[in-house]
Amino acid sequence: MSRGSRTLHQLIYASRVRVPWPDQQREVDGIVQASIRNNRVVDVTGLLLVHDGWFVQALEGPVEAVLGVYGRICDDGRHEDCRVLYAGPAEARSFEDWNMCARHMTPADEAILDTLSMKTVFEPHRLTAKQALRLLKAVRGVQQSTQLRALG
Ligand SMILES: Cc1cc2nc3c(=O)[nH]c(=O)nc-3n(C[C@H](O)[C@H](O)[C@H](O)COP(=O)(O)O)c2cc1C
C-alpha cells in the first residue's frame, strides 16, 4: 500500500532524559538506529530533538503503527514524563525524509527557541501542539540545510 493512501496520524510528545548519560551521542545514535530499523517496517517517519535534558519527538504514519511505536517508547526506561503535545490526524507528512533523525540543538538552532520565548528555560511540556510542530519543523529546516551543505 502506498504512503498517503491511509489516514495519516501524527503524535508529538516531550519527555525528560532519565539519567544523564556518560556518552549521550552514543546513546542517541543507538536509539536512532533502532528507530530507523523498526519505523521503516511500519511506515513511520519522524524527528527526535534532544536538548537540555529533554526529548521532543514527532511520529507520523498509520494510526496503529504510530500508537504501537509510541507505546514501546513510553516503556523505555531511558526517559520519563512522556507528555503528548499532539495526537491526531495530519494532512501530510512533515518528516517524510526520515524514518527517524535526531538532532541536538546547536547555537544556530537556538534562534528557534527565541521565537517560542524559551531561550532561557526550555520547557517543552508547556508547548502547545502548534508550537511543538513549529519547533520541530524549524529544526527540520536546519537539518535539511546541513545535509545539503554536507552533500555539496
Ligand atoms: C526518546 C526515545 C525515542 C525513541 N524513538 C523510537 C522510535 O521512533 N522507534 C523505535 O522503534 N524505537 C524508538 N525508541 C527505542 C524504543 O524505546 C525501544 O528501545 C526500541 O524500539 C526497541 O527496539 P528493538 O527491540 O528493535 O531493539 C526510542 C527510545 C527513546 C528513549
Short mmCIF file of C-alpha atoms and ligand atoms in Angstrom, two decimals:
data_model
loop_
_atom_site.label_atom_id
_atom_site.label_comp_id
_atom_site.label_asym_id
_atom_site.label_seq_id
_atom_site.Cartn_x
_atom_site.Cartn_y
_atom_site.Cartn_z
CA MET A 1 0.00 0.00 0.00
CA SER A 2 1.48 3.36 -0.93
CA ARG A 3 2.12 6.16 1.53
CA GLY A 4 -0.80 8.50 1.94
CA SER A 5 -3.49 6.05 0.97
CA ARG A 6 -4.44 5.54 4.64
CA THR A 7 -5.40 8.12 7.20
CA LEU A 8 -2.24 9.77 8.40
CA HIS A 9 -1.76 10.09 12.15
CA GLN A 10 0.72 12.34 13.91
CA LEU A 11 1.85 12.23 17.52
CA ILE A 12 4.20 14.71 19.17
CA TYR A 13 5.40 14.22 22.73
CA ALA A 14 8.00 15.61 25.09
CA SER A 15 9.86 13.66 27.78
CA ARG A 16 12.84 14.02 30.10
CA VAL A 17 16.11 12.17 29.84
CA ARG A 18 16.03 9.89 32.90
CA VAL A 19 19.66 9.77 33.91
CA PRO A 20 22.45 11.82 32.48
CA TRP A 21 24.24 9.55 30.04
CA PRO A 22 28.01 9.39 30.10
CA ASP A 23 28.01 9.33 26.32
CA GLN A 24 24.80 10.95 25.15
CA GLN A 25 25.74 10.93 21.46
CA ARG A 26 26.29 7.17 21.50
CA GLU A 27 23.01 6.53 23.31
CA VAL A 28 21.05 8.70 20.89
CA ASP A 29 22.79 7.04 17.93
CA GLY A 30 21.61 3.67 19.28
CA ILE A 31 18.04 4.97 19.59
CA VAL A 32 18.12 6.28 16.03
CA GLN A 33 19.49 3.02 14.65
CA ALA A 34 16.73 1.00 16.34
CA SER A 35 14.15 3.57 15.24
CA ILE A 36 15.17 3.50 11.59
CA ARG A 37 15.13 -0.30 11.61
CA ASN A 38 11.69 -0.55 13.25
CA ASN A 39 9.92 2.50 11.86
CA ARG A 40 10.75 1.63 8.27
CA VAL A 41 8.87 -1.66 8.60
CA VAL A 42 5.67 0.03 9.79
CA ASP A 43 5.93 3.15 7.59
CA VAL A 44 6.52 5.60 10.45
CA THR A 45 8.56 8.75 9.90
CA GLY A 46 9.61 11.44 12.34
CA LEU A 47 12.15 13.62 14.05
CA LEU A 48 13.73 13.46 17.51
CA LEU A 49 15.03 16.65 19.08
CA VAL A 50 17.43 16.36 22.02
CA HIS A 51 18.04 19.46 24.07
CA ASP A 52 18.92 20.37 27.63
CA GLY A 53 17.83 17.05 29.14
CA TRP A 54 14.64 16.83 27.09
CA PHE A 55 13.36 14.91 24.11
CA VAL A 56 10.72 16.22 21.74
CA GLN A 57 9.71 13.71 19.10
CA ALA A 58 7.24 13.60 16.24
CA LEU A 59 5.96 10.29 14.90
CA GLU A 60 3.76 10.06 11.82
CA GLY A 61 2.22 7.24 9.85
CA PRO A 62 -0.73 4.87 10.02
CA VAL A 63 -2.53 5.30 13.35
CA GLU A 64 -1.98 1.76 14.63
CA ALA A 65 1.72 1.91 13.76
CA VAL A 66 2.26 5.29 15.44
CA LEU A 67 0.46 4.17 18.60
CA GLY A 68 2.40 0.90 18.64
CA VAL A 69 5.75 2.67 18.35
CA TYR A 70 4.77 5.28 20.93
CA GLY A 71 3.66 2.56 23.37
CA ARG A 72 7.10 0.95 23.11
CA ILE A 73 8.86 4.29 23.50
CA CYS A 74 6.86 5.09 26.66
CA ASP A 75 8.04 1.83 28.24
CA ASP A 76 11.68 2.76 27.66
CA GLY A 77 13.43 3.41 30.97
CA ARG A 78 15.89 5.84 29.40
CA HIS A 79 13.37 8.66 29.70
CA GLU A 80 10.34 9.62 31.79
CA ASP A 81 7.41 12.04 31.99
CA CYS A 82 6.24 11.40 28.44
CA ARG A 83 3.60 14.01 27.72
CA VAL A 84 1.63 14.03 24.49
CA LEU A 85 1.50 17.50 22.96
CA TYR A 86 -0.49 16.50 19.90
CA ALA A 87 -2.12 13.30 18.70
CA GLY A 88 -4.46 13.32 15.76
CA PRO A 89 -4.79 13.41 12.02
CA ALA A 90 -2.33 15.19 9.77
CA GLU A 91 -2.88 16.27 6.19
CA ALA A 92 0.64 15.42 5.09
CA ARG A 93 3.87 14.08 6.50
CA SER A 94 6.18 16.76 7.87
CA PHE A 95 9.22 14.48 8.21
CA GLU A 96 8.86 12.16 5.25
CA ASP A 97 12.59 12.08 4.57
CA TRP A 98 13.38 10.25 7.79
CA ASN A 99 12.25 7.02 9.42
CA MET A 100 13.97 8.80 12.27
CA CYS A 101 16.50 11.56 12.51
CA ALA A 102 17.87 13.01 15.74
CA ARG A 103 19.18 16.49 16.19
CA HIS A 104 20.86 18.17 19.11
CA MET A 105 20.29 21.90 19.33
CA THR A 106 23.22 23.95 18.16
CA PRO A 107 23.61 27.68 18.75
CA ALA A 108 22.13 28.21 15.26
CA ASP A 109 19.01 26.28 16.21
CA GLU A 110 18.63 28.21 19.42
CA ALA A 111 17.27 31.15 17.46
CA ILE A 112 14.18 28.99 17.09
CA LEU A 113 13.73 28.96 20.86
CA ASP A 114 13.74 32.74 20.86
CA THR A 115 10.59 32.75 18.80
CA LEU A 116 8.96 30.48 21.40
CA SER A 117 10.27 32.58 24.33
CA MET A 118 12.12 29.51 25.60
CA LYS A 119 15.72 30.55 25.18
CA THR A 120 16.47 30.81 28.89
CA VAL A 121 14.39 27.88 30.14
CA PHE A 122 13.48 25.07 27.77
CA GLU A 123 10.19 23.63 28.99
CA PRO A 124 8.68 21.63 26.14
CA HIS A 125 5.84 20.30 28.31
CA ARG A 126 4.43 23.81 28.04
CA LEU A 127 4.38 23.87 24.23
CA THR A 128 1.04 23.90 22.51
CA ALA A 129 0.53 21.43 19.66
CA LYS A 130 1.06 24.22 17.16
CA GLN A 131 4.25 25.47 18.82
CA ALA A 132 5.66 21.95 19.11
CA LEU A 133 5.14 21.33 15.39
CA ARG A 134 6.61 24.73 14.55
CA LEU A 135 9.71 23.94 16.64
CA LEU A 136 10.24 20.53 15.02
CA LYS A 137 9.64 21.89 11.51
CA ALA A 138 12.19 24.65 12.14
CA VAL A 139 14.67 22.02 13.31
CA ARG A 140 13.85 20.02 10.18
CA GLY A 141 14.74 23.03 8.06
CA VAL A 142 18.12 23.42 9.74
CA GLN A 143 18.79 19.68 9.48
CA GLN A 144 17.96 19.65 5.76
CA SER A 145 20.22 22.59 5.00
CA THR A 146 23.03 20.93 6.99
CA GLN A 147 22.59 17.78 4.91
CA LEU A 148 22.61 19.78 1.69
CA ARG A 149 25.82 21.52 2.71
CA ALA A 150 27.37 18.15 3.51
CA LEU A 151 26.42 16.88 0.04
CA GLY A 152 27.58 19.97 -1.80
C1 LIG B 1 13.42 9.23 23.24
C2 LIG B 1 13.30 7.90 22.57
C3 LIG B 1 12.78 7.81 21.29
C4 LIG B 1 12.65 6.57 20.66
N1 LIG B 1 12.10 6.50 19.41
C5 LIG B 1 11.89 5.30 18.83
C6 LIG B 1 11.26 5.18 17.56
O1 LIG B 1 10.88 6.17 16.91
N2 LIG B 1 11.09 3.93 17.05
C7 LIG B 1 11.50 2.81 17.70
O2 LIG B 1 11.31 1.71 17.19
N3 LIG B 1 12.12 2.90 18.89
C8 LIG B 1 12.32 4.10 19.48
N4 LIG B 1 12.95 4.18 20.69
C9 LIG B 1 13.52 2.95 21.27
C10 LIG B 1 12.45 2.09 21.88
O3 LIG B 1 12.11 2.59 23.15
C11 LIG B 1 12.98 0.64 22.01
O4 LIG B 1 14.18 0.63 22.73
C12 LIG B 1 13.20 0.02 20.65
O5 LIG B 1 12.09 0.23 19.81
C13 LIG B 1 13.46 -1.47 20.78
O6 LIG B 1 13.72 -1.95 19.52
P1 LIG B 1 14.44 -3.35 19.27
O7 LIG B 1 13.60 -4.36 20.01
O8 LIG B 1 14.44 -3.50 17.81
O9 LIG B 1 15.83 -3.21 19.86
C14 LIG B 1 13.08 5.40 21.34
C15 LIG B 1 13.60 5.50 22.64
C16 LIG B 1 13.71 6.72 23.26
C17 LIG B 1 14.28 6.81 24.64
#
